[in-house]
Amino acid sequence: MSISSIDFEHIRKLLYEKTSVILPDNKVYFVESRLAPIANSEKLNSVSQLIAQLRTNPWNDLHKRAIEALLTTETFFFRDYYPFEALRKFILPELINKRKIDSSLNIWSSACSSGQEPYSIAILLQEHFPQINSWNVSIIASDISEEMLKLSRIGNYNHNQVNRGLSVYLRNKYFQQQGNKWQIIPEISHRVQFQQLNLCKIWNNLPKMDLIFLRNVLIYFDIKNKRNVLFQVRKLLKPDGYLFLGGGETTVNIDDNFEYVKFEKAICYRLRSK
């Protein structure tokens, strides 16, 4: 049985309050399919019964599980390819040259999901820029989902996950097979620091960044929260740093303080010169 419009509105409001993620009107089936496994595990007869419990009880672990289930966690290694090519061929050589005196780089993967993006960055650095192994390189990876952060820290991926974006060469070099799973090697996993962060809240304790990956996140926010996030990016991004958004995202008509830069087939953003 399909959930009622009242139930859907309750879930939509709850998700927005906790994560700022917008659920469009046509996502009723999405809600039902994502919450059904939780209803089953709780021995409830329907998703509607689950939502009734969420409506009548104070915030608890069941609410957390429901929110986690409704978050989109799609990701894979070296996703979209071209941003990583731009990093390898243009951006990192430029930044490494500029940072020779300080010998430091700060990189932030701001919605890391299960960890493939920050680990891809760490692999790229190790594979193509071993000359900065002695530098102070900080790769910070954050996500709002506690469950995704647990998976990220473990760094253990199944066969399908390692075959999405990884060459056999990189898989065999940077992962160890453990039965039907692949464990990322400590030399890579130790380079990434994971922390929980809600992008629509205040960002505390983050250093100034040379590179910010904010990919495939803004599409889930309304215009108010998009502007808030980009406002905070402006305060965090170094004047010559770079911001990567998802392929369907832009700063245009949202925050005019950014200008886009194209590196072959990759588009990224930097702060507009004043």
XYZ file of N, CA and C in Angstrom:
822
model
N 0.840 -1.192 0.000
C 0.000 0.000 0.000
C 0.878 1.246 0.000
N 0.552 2.184 -0.875
C 1.333 3.415 -0.972
C 1.112 4.281 0.266
N 2.162 4.987 0.681
C 2.026 5.874 1.835
C 1.141 7.060 1.459
N 0.527 7.664 2.464
C -0.359 8.806 2.219
C 0.464 10.066 1.959
N -0.194 11.061 1.431
C 0.468 12.349 1.193
C 0.919 12.983 2.505
N 0.152 12.752 3.566
C 0.532 13.282 4.881
C 1.810 12.623 5.377
N 1.907 11.296 5.191
C 3.126 10.586 5.579
C 4.321 11.079 4.773
N 4.115 11.235 3.491
C 5.210 11.696 2.625
C 5.685 13.083 3.051
N 4.755 13.967 3.336
C 5.119 15.324 3.753
C 5.885 15.296 5.075
N 5.491 14.384 5.967
C 6.203 14.291 7.240
C 7.654 13.868 7.011
N 7.842 12.868 6.172
C 9.200 12.391 5.881
C 10.002 13.467 5.156
N 9.355 14.140 4.226
C 10.045 15.192 3.483
C 10.501 16.310 4.424
N 9.646 16.687 5.353
C 9.986 17.737 6.308
C 11.096 17.283 7.245
N 11.028 16.044 7.703
C 12.041 15.505 8.606
C 13.414 15.479 7.928
N 13.444 15.019 6.702
C 14.706 14.953 5.960
C 15.296 16.343 5.758
N 14.446 17.299 5.427
C 14.929 18.662 5.201
C 15.454 19.282 6.491
N 14.747 19.066 7.581
C 15.168 19.638 8.863
C 16.524 19.104 9.306
N 16.775 17.830 9.036
C 18.007 17.205 9.527
C 19.167 17.306 8.541
N 18.873 17.401 7.251
C 19.957 17.345 6.262
C 19.910 18.455 5.222
N 18.801 19.196 5.138
C 18.560 20.227 4.121
C 18.352 19.657 2.727
N 18.228 18.334 2.635
C 17.976 17.688 1.338
C 16.507 17.854 0.966
N 16.277 18.236 -0.290
C 14.924 18.431 -0.809
C 14.437 17.149 -1.487
N 13.257 16.703 -1.112
C 12.627 15.570 -1.797
C 11.549 16.090 -2.740
N 11.692 15.912 -4.045
C 10.655 16.350 -4.982
C 9.352 15.582 -4.805
N 8.285 16.119 -5.375
C 6.945 15.510 -5.241
C 6.884 14.082 -5.781
N 7.732 13.788 -6.763
C 7.645 12.481 -7.429
C 8.475 11.398 -6.745
N 8.887 11.639 -5.505
C 9.764 10.692 -4.814
C 9.029 9.803 -3.805
N 7.723 9.658 -3.952
C 6.964 8.817 -3.021
C 7.462 7.371 -3.082
N 7.628 6.851 -4.276
C 8.090 5.464 -4.405
C 9.497 5.319 -3.845
N 10.338 6.320 -4.060
C 11.698 6.309 -3.507
C 11.662 6.160 -1.991
N 10.806 6.937 -1.331
C 10.675 6.867 0.123
C 10.207 5.470 0.539
N 9.201 4.964 -0.161
C 8.669 3.642 0.182
C 9.741 2.559 0.049
N 10.488 2.584 -1.050
C 11.486 1.540 -1.294
C 12.662 1.633 -0.324
N 13.034 2.850 0.069
C 14.164 3.017 0.986
C 13.793 2.670 2.429
N 12.538 2.919 2.799
C 12.122 2.676 4.182
C 11.566 1.272 4.408
N 11.205 0.581 3.348
C 10.614 -0.758 3.493
C 11.528 -1.725 4.242
N 12.846 -1.771 3.953
C 13.706 -2.700 4.709
C 13.733 -2.403 6.210
N 13.633 -1.132 6.576
C 13.610 -0.776 8.002
C 12.311 -1.250 8.635
N 11.202 -1.032 7.923
C 9.904 -1.502 8.432
C 9.929 -3.015 8.633
N 10.503 -3.736 7.680
C 10.589 -5.193 7.801
C 11.439 -5.600 8.996
N 12.572 -4.925 9.175
C 13.466 -5.284 10.282
C 12.827 -4.999 11.638
N 11.893 -4.056 11.665
C 11.202 -3.718 12.904
C 9.923 -4.521 13.087
N 9.701 -5.494 12.172
C 8.508 -6.361 12.235
C 7.209 -5.544 12.100
N 7.267 -4.508 11.295
C 6.085 -3.689 11.035
C 5.448 -4.129 9.724
N 4.149 -3.926 9.595
C 3.429 -4.421 8.423
C 3.569 -3.537 7.201
N 3.987 -2.282 7.396
C 4.054 -1.365 6.255
C 4.966 -0.187 6.582
N 5.329 0.530 5.541
C 6.098 1.761 5.708
C 5.257 2.795 6.452
N 3.956 2.770 6.231
C 3.072 3.702 6.936
C 3.153 3.512 8.447
N 3.231 2.244 8.882
C 3.379 1.989 10.316
C 4.709 2.521 10.841
N 5.741 2.382 10.028
C 7.050 2.926 10.415
C 6.975 4.443 10.586
N 6.354 5.107 9.621
C 6.248 6.561 9.685
C 5.400 6.983 10.881
N 4.390 6.186 11.205
C 3.573 6.484 12.389
C 4.429 6.471 13.646
N 5.356 5.524 13.716
C 6.258 5.486 14.870
C 7.176 6.707 14.886
N 7.655 7.102 13.729
C 8.523 8.277 13.641
C 7.775 9.539 14.059
N 6.489 9.580 13.728
C 5.672 10.762 14.039
C 5.373 10.872 15.533
N 5.251 9.757 16.200
C 4.740 9.773 17.577
C 5.824 9.633 18.641
N 7.058 9.334 18.232
C 8.140 9.158 19.197
C 9.176 10.266 19.061
N 9.831 10.618 20.158
C 10.918 11.605 20.067
C 12.079 11.043 19.262
N 12.968 11.933 18.862
C 14.106 11.562 18.028
C 14.884 10.414 18.673
N 15.101 9.358 17.882
C 15.830 8.199 18.401
C 16.566 7.515 17.252
N 17.091 6.345 17.524
C 17.895 5.629 16.528
C 17.079 5.277 15.283
N 15.789 5.036 15.447
C 14.945 4.720 14.300
C 14.869 5.899 13.330
N 14.781 7.099 13.869
C 14.800 8.287 13.015
C 16.123 8.380 12.250
N 17.219 8.114 12.942
C 18.533 8.174 12.298
C 18.622 7.180 11.151
N 18.131 5.977 11.395
C 18.177 4.956 10.352
C 17.335 5.360 9.147
N 16.187 5.961 9.399
C 15.321 6.401 8.303
C 16.007 7.494 7.488
N 16.608 8.454 8.165
C 17.306 9.538 7.468
C 18.460 8.982 6.644
N 19.244 8.101 7.255
C 20.376 7.495 6.547
C 19.897 6.782 5.272
N 18.765 6.086 5.379
C 18.257 5.322 4.237
C 17.817 6.227 3.091
N 17.453 7.457 3.398
C 16.931 8.364 2.377
C 18.011 9.199 1.698
N 19.242 9.098 2.181
C 20.326 9.866 1.576
C 20.869 9.133 0.351
N 21.185 9.892 -0.669
C 21.769 9.321 -1.879
C 23.271 9.156 -1.672
N 23.775 7.948 -1.852
C 25.174 7.652 -1.558
C 25.942 7.153 -2.784
N 25.423 7.397 -3.967
C 26.059 6.927 -5.199
C 27.455 7.535 -5.347
N 28.438 6.681 -5.587
C 29.801 7.140 -5.809
C 30.611 6.003 -6.401
N 31.761 6.329 -6.966
C 32.694 5.288 -7.400
C 34.070 5.911 -7.609
N 35.064 5.075 -7.751
C 36.429 5.548 -7.855
C 36.639 6.363 -9.139
N 37.372 7.471 -8.991
C 37.695 8.355 -10.109
C 36.446 8.719 -10.919
N 35.397 9.057 -10.191
C 34.108 9.336 -10.819
C 34.209 10.485 -11.818
N 33.671 10.272 -12.998
C 33.614 11.238 -14.105
C 34.960 11.446 -14.788
N 36.015 10.881 -14.286
C 37.336 10.800 -14.915
C 37.996 12.157 -15.168
N 37.305 13.062 -15.872
C 37.941 14.306 -16.322
C 38.430 15.204 -15.179
N 37.691 15.342 -14.073
C 38.246 16.140 -12.974
C 39.585 15.613 -12.470
N 39.743 14.314 -12.443
C 40.993 13.733 -11.966
C 42.115 13.899 -12.986
N 41.750 13.892 -14.265
C 42.741 14.200 -15.290
C 43.196 15.651 -15.186
N 42.262 16.553 -14.910
C 42.619 17.962 -14.727
C 43.544 18.125 -13.520
N 43.260 17.394 -12.458
C 44.145 17.414 -11.293
C 45.550 16.964 -11.663
N 45.622 15.850 -12.341
C 46.923 15.248 -12.657
C 47.742 16.105 -13.617
N 47.103 16.617 -14.653
C 47.835 17.279 -15.725
C 48.056 18.771 -15.501
N 47.150 19.426 -14.793
C 47.206 20.881 -14.710
C 47.225 21.426 -13.275
N 46.227 21.058 -12.497
C 46.000 21.744 -11.220
C 47.047 21.387 -10.179
N 47.295 20.098 -9.967
C 48.278 19.723 -8.958
C 49.693 20.173 -9.320
N 50.144 20.036 -10.572
C 51.464 20.599 -10.886
C 51.558 22.098 -10.592
N 50.479 22.838 -10.878
C 50.469 24.273 -10.585
C 50.551 24.523 -9.081
N 49.711 23.846 -8.311
C 49.685 24.073 -6.872
C 50.976 23.605 -6.199
N 51.516 22.485 -6.642
C 52.767 21.990 -6.068
C 53.892 22.987 -6.296
N 53.924 23.576 -7.477
C 54.931 24.594 -7.762
C 54.753 25.817 -6.864
N 53.501 26.231 -6.648
C 53.234 27.406 -5.820
C 53.489 27.151 -4.333
N 53.338 25.897 -3.898
C 53.438 25.583 -2.476
C 54.802 25.004 -2.087
N 55.791 25.175 -2.936
C 57.103 24.572 -2.670
C 57.717 25.045 -1.352
N 57.516 26.318 -1.042
C 58.118 26.851 0.180
C 57.406 26.310 1.418
N 56.084 26.341 1.384
C 55.318 25.841 2.533
C 55.309 24.317 2.617
N 55.455 23.666 1.481
C 55.422 22.199 1.412
C 54.170 21.629 2.063
N 53.020 22.226 1.724
C 51.765 21.740 2.294
C 50.632 21.891 1.291
N 49.671 20.981 1.391
C 48.455 21.021 0.578
C 47.289 20.581 1.455
N 46.173 21.291 1.349
C 44.948 20.910 2.049
C 43.858 20.623 1.019
N 43.296 19.430 1.091
C 42.279 18.983 0.137
C 41.075 18.483 0.924
N 39.897 18.869 0.468
C 38.672 18.477 1.172
C 37.704 17.802 0.216
N 37.334 16.574 0.529
C 36.251 15.863 -0.148
C 35.027 16.009 0.738
N 34.107 16.902 0.353
C 33.105 17.389 1.302
C 31.832 16.551 1.390
N 31.685 15.576 0.527
C 30.554 14.643 0.629
C 31.060 13.296 0.146
N 31.822 12.640 1.020
C 32.656 11.521 0.589
C 31.910 10.208 0.446
N 30.680 10.122 0.945
C 29.908 8.878 0.887
C 30.740 7.730 1.448
N 30.927 6.664 0.686
C 31.653 5.498 1.193
C 33.156 5.557 0.935
N 33.664 6.731 0.572
C 35.103 6.957 0.584
C 35.846 6.888 -0.731
N 35.155 6.532 -1.813
C 35.880 6.352 -3.068
C 36.533 7.647 -3.577
N 35.883 8.793 -3.376
C 36.468 10.042 -3.879
C 37.767 10.415 -3.157
N 37.774 10.519 -1.814
C 39.044 10.871 -1.166
C 40.140 9.835 -1.381
N 39.770 8.555 -1.445
C 40.788 7.544 -1.709
C 41.318 7.659 -3.141
N 40.471 8.057 -4.075
C 40.937 8.290 -5.444
C 41.964 9.416 -5.474
N 41.697 10.479 -4.717
C 42.631 11.600 -4.644
C 43.955 11.145 -4.039
N 43.896 10.364 -2.960
C 45.111 9.877 -2.318
C 45.908 8.966 -3.246
N 45.213 8.107 -3.988
C 45.878 7.224 -4.957
C 46.539 8.052 -6.053
N 45.835 9.058 -6.559
C 46.390 9.904 -7.611
C 47.667 10.600 -7.134
N 47.646 11.112 -5.911
C 48.842 11.770 -5.370
C 50.009 10.796 -5.262
N 49.740 9.610 -4.761
C 50.800 8.625 -4.594
C 51.328 8.150 -5.942
N 50.439 7.975 -6.888
C 50.817 7.415 -8.184
C 51.591 8.405 -9.035
N 51.213 9.681 -9.003
C 51.788 10.650 -9.948
C 52.642 11.736 -9.294
N 52.534 11.900 -7.966
C 53.290 12.975 -7.315
C 54.005 12.472 -6.054
N 54.789 11.406 -6.181
C 55.489 10.885 -5.000
C 56.503 11.881 -4.433
N 56.851 12.907 -5.211
C 57.819 13.900 -4.730
C 57.291 14.717 -3.558
N 55.957 14.662 -3.314
C 55.424 15.420 -2.177
C 55.065 14.503 -0.997
N 55.586 13.283 -1.013
C 55.324 12.366 0.100
C 55.827 12.921 1.430
N 56.849 13.750 1.373
C 57.397 14.330 2.602
C 56.675 15.615 3.002
N 55.756 16.078 2.188
C 55.015 17.305 2.488
C 53.966 17.037 3.572
N 53.422 18.124 4.060
C 52.269 18.050 4.944
C 51.010 18.115 4.085
N 50.548 16.964 3.638
C 49.371 16.875 2.768
C 48.188 16.391 3.603
N 47.165 17.218 3.698
C 45.975 16.877 4.472
C 44.808 16.621 3.526
N 44.280 15.416 3.566
C 43.066 15.083 2.815
C 41.968 14.852 3.834
N 41.046 15.785 3.904
C 39.920 15.683 4.835
C 38.690 15.227 4.055
N 38.019 14.226 4.552
C 36.807 13.715 3.915
C 35.667 13.780 4.921
N 34.562 14.360 4.500
C 33.428 14.503 5.412
C 32.149 14.016 4.758
N 31.192 13.700 5.600
C 29.867 13.319 5.133
C 28.898 13.515 6.286
N 27.634 13.684 5.969
C 26.625 13.820 7.019
C 26.221 12.461 7.578
N 26.475 11.408 6.809
C 26.012 10.065 7.173
C 27.031 9.335 8.039
N 26.631 8.973 9.238
C 27.498 8.194 10.116
C 27.793 6.821 9.514
N 26.787 6.232 8.888
C 26.964 4.908 8.310
C 27.986 4.936 7.175
N 27.911 5.949 6.307
C 28.865 6.062 5.216
C 30.277 6.304 5.732
N 30.405 7.081 6.789
C 31.729 7.337 7.351
C 32.334 6.062 7.935
N 31.516 5.211 8.543
C 32.011 3.932 9.040
C 32.574 3.092 7.891
N 31.832 3.037 6.801
C 32.286 2.276 5.640
C 33.554 2.883 5.046
N 33.610 4.214 5.013
C 34.782 4.895 4.466
C 36.030 4.564 5.261
N 35.913 4.643 6.570
C 37.084 4.384 7.422
C 37.581 2.944 7.276
N 36.663 2.018 7.095
C 37.057 0.613 6.920
C 37.785 0.433 5.590
N 37.293 1.069 4.525
C 37.959 1.004 3.224
C 37.964 -0.373 2.606
N 36.884 -1.107 2.782
C 36.777 -2.472 2.280
C 35.647 -2.515 1.247
N 35.974 -2.907 0.014
C 35.022 -2.784 -1.094
C 34.822 -4.122 -1.799
N 33.599 -4.305 -2.295
C 33.325 -5.546 -3.007
C 33.817 -5.465 -4.449
N 33.657 -6.580 -5.155
C 34.196 -6.691 -6.515
C 33.600 -5.635 -7.447
N 32.297 -5.414 -7.350
C 31.658 -4.416 -8.215
C 32.172 -3.008 -7.928
N 32.398 -2.700 -6.672
C 32.850 -1.359 -6.306
C 34.259 -1.066 -6.809
N 35.172 -2.025 -6.691
C 36.538 -1.766 -7.154
C 36.633 -1.785 -8.672
N 35.655 -2.395 -9.328
C 35.668 -2.406 -10.787
C 34.997 -1.179 -11.402
N 34.455 -0.296 -10.568
C 33.855 0.945 -11.065
C 34.873 2.075 -10.937
N 35.597 2.336 -12.001
C 36.533 3.447 -12.039
C 37.986 3.083 -11.825
N 38.259 1.919 -11.275
C 39.635 1.511 -11.021
C 40.141 0.586 -12.127
N 41.342 0.851 -12.606
C 41.988 -0.086 -13.518
C 42.478 -1.293 -12.721
N 42.734 -2.386 -13.394
C 43.274 -3.572 -12.726
C 44.616 -3.236 -12.091
N 45.392 -2.408 -12.780
C 46.699 -2.006 -12.260
C 46.562 -1.294 -10.915
N 45.682 -0.293 -10.833
C 45.507 0.448 -9.587
C 44.890 -0.418 -8.495
N 43.955 -1.268 -8.883
C 43.334 -2.161 -7.901
C 44.380 -3.065 -7.261
N 45.222 -3.675 -8.093
C 46.209 -4.620 -7.581
C 47.331 -3.926 -6.802
N 47.598 -2.678 -7.134
C 48.679 -1.950 -6.469
C 48.245 -1.367 -5.127
N 46.996 -0.901 -5.043
C 46.579 -0.149 -3.865
C 45.523 -0.856 -3.011
N 45.184 -2.085 -3.376
C 44.215 -2.863 -2.597
C 44.755 -4.272 -2.385
N 44.337 -4.872 -1.276
C 44.675 -6.259 -0.986
C 43.388 -7.076 -0.989
N 43.383 -8.159 -1.752
C 42.182 -8.988 -1.815
C 42.029 -9.795 -0.534
N 40.821 -9.743 0.008
C 40.476 -10.505 1.204
C 39.183 -11.251 0.925
N 39.308 -12.476 0.457
C 38.123 -13.230 0.044
C 37.486 -12.573 -1.158
N 36.216 -12.193 -1.037
C 35.541 -11.527 -2.153
C 35.517 -10.007 -1.976
N 36.351 -9.484 -1.073
C 36.448 -8.046 -0.853
C 37.866 -7.566 -1.149
N 37.993 -6.249 -1.297
C 39.287 -5.635 -1.543
C 39.505 -4.540 -0.509
N 40.601 -4.664 0.255
C 40.935 -3.729 1.323
C 41.976 -2.729 0.839
N 41.671 -1.438 0.970
C 42.639 -0.427 0.573
C 43.850 -0.492 1.504
N 45.039 -0.316 0.945
C 46.252 -0.499 1.740
C 46.420 0.644 2.741
N 47.067 0.386 3.868
C 47.228 1.423 4.899
C 47.933 2.674 4.404
N 48.872 2.540 3.474
C 49.595 3.706 2.970
C 48.656 4.738 2.361
N 47.509 4.274 1.860
C 46.514 5.189 1.292
C 45.482 5.578 2.344
N 44.960 4.615 3.077
C 43.899 4.919 4.037
C 44.372 5.870 5.129
N 45.643 5.780 5.507
C 46.162 6.644 6.569
C 46.303 8.100 6.124
N 46.204 8.334 4.845
C 46.330 9.703 4.340
C 45.037 10.504 4.482
N 43.930 9.822 4.729
C 42.622 10.483 4.723
C 42.069 10.555 6.139
N 41.618 11.750 6.511
C 40.974 11.956 7.816
C 39.467 12.123 7.577
N 38.670 11.326 8.258
C 37.226 11.369 8.074
C 36.559 12.059 9.259
N 35.537 12.844 8.964
C 34.771 13.487 10.022
C 33.338 13.738 9.559
N 32.422 13.757 10.508
C 31.025 14.037 10.178
C 30.815 15.539 10.068
N 30.081 15.933 9.053
C 29.834 17.363 8.844
C 28.555 17.549 8.038
N 27.719 18.459 8.507
C 26.506 18.862 7.793
C 26.838 20.130 7.019
N 26.810 20.056 5.711
C 27.242 21.174 4.873
C 26.398 22.424 5.073
N 25.178 22.266 5.526
C 24.294 23.415 5.687
C 24.353 24.026 7.087
N 25.250 23.497 7.915
C 25.515 24.101 9.216
C 26.826 24.876 9.131
N 27.280 25.411 10.267
C 28.545 26.129 10.299
C 29.692 25.131 10.270
N 30.688 25.408 9.442
C 31.850 24.528 9.350
C 32.918 25.012 10.315
N 33.215 24.239 11.293
C 34.231 24.599 12.277
C 35.464 23.729 12.110
N 36.595 24.270 12.500
C 37.846 23.504 12.593
C 38.335 22.951 11.256
N 38.041 23.651 10.174
C 38.589 23.268 8.876
C 39.647 24.292 8.472
N 40.791 23.840 7.978
C 41.823 24.780 7.536
C 41.473 25.380 6.181
N 42.190 26.405 5.785
C 42.046 26.955 4.446
C 42.413 25.878 3.425
N 41.617 25.795 2.353
C 41.750 24.693 1.414
C 42.351 25.115 0.075
N 43.219 24.246 -0.450
C 43.729 24.412 -1.807
C 42.765 23.830 -2.836
N 42.108 22.738 -2.453
C 41.157 22.065 -3.335
C 39.930 21.659 -2.534
N 38.761 21.945 -3.085
C 37.511 21.508 -2.461
C 36.693 20.728 -3.495
N 36.343 19.514 -3.144
C 35.444 18.698 -3.958
C 34.066 18.757 -3.322
N 33.141 19.374 -4.024
C 31.756 19.535 -3.547
C 30.847 19.021 -4.663
N 31.024 17.769 -4.999
C 30.427 17.242 -6.222
C 29.123 16.501 -5.941
N 28.123 16.809 -6.767
C 26.831 16.117 -6.733
C 26.161 16.225 -5.368
N 26.239 17.418 -4.795
C 25.622 17.702 -3.506
C 24.626 18.844 -3.628
N 25.033 19.928 -4.268
C 24.176 21.110 -4.367
C 22.847 20.810 -5.053
N 22.826 19.805 -5.904
C 21.585 19.467 -6.621
C 20.465 19.057 -5.664
N 20.814 18.684 -4.439
C 19.803 18.243 -3.470
C 19.339 19.364 -2.550
N 19.905 20.583 -2.708
C 19.582 21.696 -1.825
C 18.723 22.738 -2.528
N 17.981 23.493 -1.749
C 17.257 24.630 -2.308
C 18.221 25.807 -2.473
N 17.745 26.875 -3.106
C 18.618 27.983 -3.464
C 19.221 28.641 -2.224
N 18.453 28.726 -1.146
C 18.965 29.339 0.087
C 20.170 28.578 0.618
N 20.071 27.259 0.658
C 21.177 26.463 1.179
C 22.333 26.373 0.202
N 22.052 26.403 -1.091
C 23.141 26.463 -2.067
C 23.984 27.715 -1.847
N 23.309 28.840 -1.663
C 24.035 30.098 -1.440
C 24.807 30.068 -0.123
N 24.212 29.487 0.893
C 24.891 29.379 2.180
C 26.156 28.533 2.071
N 26.061 27.415 1.381
C 27.214 26.534 1.219
C 28.324 27.240 0.436
N 27.963 27.877 -0.674
C 28.973 28.557 -1.489
C 29.576 29.750 -0.761
N 28.782 30.413 0.077
C 29.312 31.502 0.903
C 30.407 30.975 1.822
N 30.165 29.814 2.422
C 31.165 29.233 3.314
C 32.376 28.714 2.536
N 32.145 28.215 1.329
C 33.264 27.802 0.474
C 34.180 28.982 0.208
N 33.594 30.142 -0.063
C 34.392 31.343 -0.338
C 35.323 31.681 0.815
N 34.853 31.489 2.032
C 35.671 31.809 3.199
C 36.785 30.778 3.411
N 36.567 29.570 2.907
C 37.496 28.471 3.162
C 38.519 28.270 2.045
N 38.145 28.584 0.823
C 39.004 28.329 -0.331
C 40.105 29.389 -0.428
N 41.330 28.947 -0.609
C 42.429 29.887 -0.791
C 42.230 30.677 -2.085
N 42.771 31.883 -2.167
C 42.539 32.738 -3.346
C 42.916 32.082 -4.674
N 43.908 31.191 -4.659
C 44.310 30.514 -5.893
C 43.907 29.036 -5.878
N 42.974 28.697 -4.986
C 42.513 27.321 -4.915
C 41.418 27.030 -5.931
N 41.004 25.773 -5.987
C 40.013 25.344 -6.971
C 38.870 24.587 -6.301
N 37.676 24.809 -6.830
C 36.454 24.142 -6.381
C 35.914 23.271 -7.503
N 35.663 22.000 -7.201
C 35.036 21.093 -8.154
C 33.592 20.832 -7.737
N 32.669 21.051 -8.676
C 31.262 20.698 -8.484
C 30.927 19.512 -9.375
N 29.718 18.974 -9.212
C 29.274 17.888 -10.068
C 28.971 18.379 -11.470
N 28.848 17.440 -12.399
C 28.631 17.793 -13.792
C 27.371 18.595 -14.035
N 26.334 18.414 -13.214
C 25.081 19.141 -13.378
C 24.941 20.319 -12.447
N 26.047 20.765 -11.852
C 26.004 21.849 -10.870
C 26.818 23.045 -11.345
N 26.475 24.210 -10.820
C 27.171 25.430 -11.206
C 27.014 26.483 -10.110
N 27.897 27.463 -10.142
C 27.757 28.625 -9.261
C 27.018 29.764 -9.960
N 26.816 29.644 -11.260
C 26.202 30.709 -12.067
C 24.794 31.009 -11.561
N 24.509 32.288 -11.369
C 23.223 32.788 -10.858
C 22.948 32.360 -9.417
N 23.960 31.841 -8.761
C 23.847 31.494 -7.342
C 24.839 32.323 -6.536
N 26.088 32.338 -6.969
C 27.129 33.120 -6.302
C 28.092 33.635 -7.361
N 28.035 34.915 -7.625
C 28.849 35.517 -8.686
C 30.295 35.763 -8.279
N 30.663 35.347 -7.088
C 32.045 35.510 -6.642
C 32.971 34.423 -7.178
N 32.403 33.482 -7.929
C 33.205 32.428 -8.539
C 33.232 32.612 -10.057
N 34.315 32.178 -10.663
C 34.401 32.101 -12.118
C 34.806 30.681 -12.491
N 34.292 30.220 -13.631
C 34.618 28.848 -13.990
C 35.878 28.814 -14.842
N 36.609 27.713 -14.693
C 37.850 27.489 -15.416
C 37.741 26.134 -16.094
N 38.167 26.073 -17.334
C 38.078 24.815 -18.077
C 39.463 24.263 -18.345
N 39.655 23.002 -18.011
C 40.886 22.275 -18.300
C 40.508 21.095 -19.188
N 40.691 21.291 -20.497
C 40.244 20.298 -21.470
C 38.754 20.018 -21.254
N 38.369 18.810 -20.841
C 36.948 18.503 -20.685
C 36.448 18.658 -19.242
N 37.303 19.160 -18.380
C 36.921 19.341 -16.974
C 36.634 20.813 -16.695
N 35.580 21.058 -15.916
C 35.247 22.411 -15.489
C 35.338 22.484 -13.971
N 36.028 23.510 -13.488
C 36.053 23.757 -12.044
C 35.919 25.260 -11.825
N 36.015 25.684 -10.596
C 35.748 27.083 -10.244
C 36.842 27.619 -9.336
N 37.071 28.903 -9.444
C 37.973 29.578 -8.517
C 37.361 30.913 -8.152
N 37.900 31.525 -7.123
C 37.374 32.795 -6.686
C 37.684 33.882 -7.702
N 36.686 34.687 -7.977
C 36.862 35.769 -8.951
C 37.801 36.834 -8.360
N 38.734 37.287 -9.162
C 39.651 38.332 -8.716
C 38.901 39.633 -8.475
N 39.223 40.307 -7.369
C 38.537 41.554 -7.027
C 39.299 42.747 -7.602
